[in-house]
CSV table of C-alpha atoms in Angstrom, one decimal:
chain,number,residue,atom,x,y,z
A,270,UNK,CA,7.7,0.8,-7.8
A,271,UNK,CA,4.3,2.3,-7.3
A,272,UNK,CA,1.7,0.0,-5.7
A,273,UNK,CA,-1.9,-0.3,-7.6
A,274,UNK,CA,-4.9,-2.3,-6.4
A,275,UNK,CA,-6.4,-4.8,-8.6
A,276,UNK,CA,-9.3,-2.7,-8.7
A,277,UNK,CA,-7.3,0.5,-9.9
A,278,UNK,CA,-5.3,-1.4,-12.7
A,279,UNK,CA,-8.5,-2.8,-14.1
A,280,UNK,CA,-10.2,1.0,-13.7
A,281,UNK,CA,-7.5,2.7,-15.8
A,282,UNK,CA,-6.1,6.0,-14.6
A,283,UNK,CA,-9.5,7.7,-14.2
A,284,UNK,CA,-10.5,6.1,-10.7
A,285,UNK,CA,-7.0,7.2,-9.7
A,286,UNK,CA,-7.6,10.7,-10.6
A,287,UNK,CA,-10.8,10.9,-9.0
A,288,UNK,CA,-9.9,9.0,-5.5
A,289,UNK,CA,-6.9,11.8,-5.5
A,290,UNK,CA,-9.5,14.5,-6.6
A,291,UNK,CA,-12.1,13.1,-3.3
A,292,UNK,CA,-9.1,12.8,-0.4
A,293,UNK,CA,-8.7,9.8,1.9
A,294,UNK,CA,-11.7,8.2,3.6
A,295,UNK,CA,-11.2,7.5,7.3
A,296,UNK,CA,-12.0,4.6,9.1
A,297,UNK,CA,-16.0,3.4,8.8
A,298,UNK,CA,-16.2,6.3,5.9
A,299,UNK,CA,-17.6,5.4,2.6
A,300,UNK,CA,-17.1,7.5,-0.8
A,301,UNK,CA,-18.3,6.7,-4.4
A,302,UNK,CA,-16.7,6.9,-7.9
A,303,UNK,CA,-17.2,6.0,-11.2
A,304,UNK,CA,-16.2,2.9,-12.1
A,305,UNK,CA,-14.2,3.9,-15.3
A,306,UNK,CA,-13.1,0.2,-17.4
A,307,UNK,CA,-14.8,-1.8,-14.8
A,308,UNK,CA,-18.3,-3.5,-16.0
A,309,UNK,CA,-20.0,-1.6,-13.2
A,310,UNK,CA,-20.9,2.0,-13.2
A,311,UNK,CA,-19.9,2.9,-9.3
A,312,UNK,CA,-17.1,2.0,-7.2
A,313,UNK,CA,-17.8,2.1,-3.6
A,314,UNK,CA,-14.7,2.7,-1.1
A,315,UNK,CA,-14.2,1.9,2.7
A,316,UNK,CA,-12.2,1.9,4.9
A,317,UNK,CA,-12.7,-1.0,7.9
A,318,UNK,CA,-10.9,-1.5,10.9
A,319,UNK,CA,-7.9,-2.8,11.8
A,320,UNK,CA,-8.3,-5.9,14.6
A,321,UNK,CA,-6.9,-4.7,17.5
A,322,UNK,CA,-8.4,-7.2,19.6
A,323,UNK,CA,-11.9,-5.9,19.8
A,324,UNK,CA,-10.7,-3.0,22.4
A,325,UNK,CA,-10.7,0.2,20.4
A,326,UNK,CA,-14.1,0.3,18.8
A,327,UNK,CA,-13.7,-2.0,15.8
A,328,UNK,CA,-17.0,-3.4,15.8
A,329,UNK,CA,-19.0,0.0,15.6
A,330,UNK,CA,-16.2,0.9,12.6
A,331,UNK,CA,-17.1,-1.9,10.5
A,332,UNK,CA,-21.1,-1.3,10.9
A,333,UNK,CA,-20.5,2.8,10.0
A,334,UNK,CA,-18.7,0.9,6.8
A,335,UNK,CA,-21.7,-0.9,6.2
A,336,UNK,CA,-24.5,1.6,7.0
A,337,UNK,CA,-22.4,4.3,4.9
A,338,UNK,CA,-22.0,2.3,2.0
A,339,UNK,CA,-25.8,1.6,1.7
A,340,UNK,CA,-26.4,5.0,2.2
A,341,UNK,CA,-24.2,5.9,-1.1
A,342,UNK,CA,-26.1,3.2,-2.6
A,343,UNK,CA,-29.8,4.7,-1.6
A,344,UNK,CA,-28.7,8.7,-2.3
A,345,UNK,CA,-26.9,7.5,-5.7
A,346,UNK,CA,-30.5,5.3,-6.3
A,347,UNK,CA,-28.2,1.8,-7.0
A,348,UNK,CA,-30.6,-0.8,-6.9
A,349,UNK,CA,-28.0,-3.3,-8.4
């Protein structure tokens, strides 16, 4: 059985295809769709860290999640 977010089964197919279509995001990336059948028009992906302790960089991962997330948000003009 194939495993699908919440988020992608209330998207429908076309966030799938598009997420495919973009590649994976690495850790602290960020990377914007459409939101397809979700009431929103964007869907913004990250990828955070995995706790390790606090002893392989996992506090400087979470901010570049944060930082590149608002930056999709200001180049993509979301206010909202």
């Amino acid at each position: 059985m194939e495993y699908k977010s919440a988020i992608h089964k209330a998207a429908g197919a076309g966030l799938e295809e598009e997420c495919i279509k973009l590649g994976w995001c690495n850790q602290g990336e960020a990377k914007i769709t459409k939101a397809y059948r979700l009431p929103a028009k964007w869907v913004i992906h990250t990828v955070g860290p995995v706790w390790e302790g606090g002893e392989y960089n996992e506090y400087e991962i979470l901010a570049q999640c944060y930082r590149n997330c608002f930056a999709l948000t200001q180049s993509h003009n979301i206010k909202t």
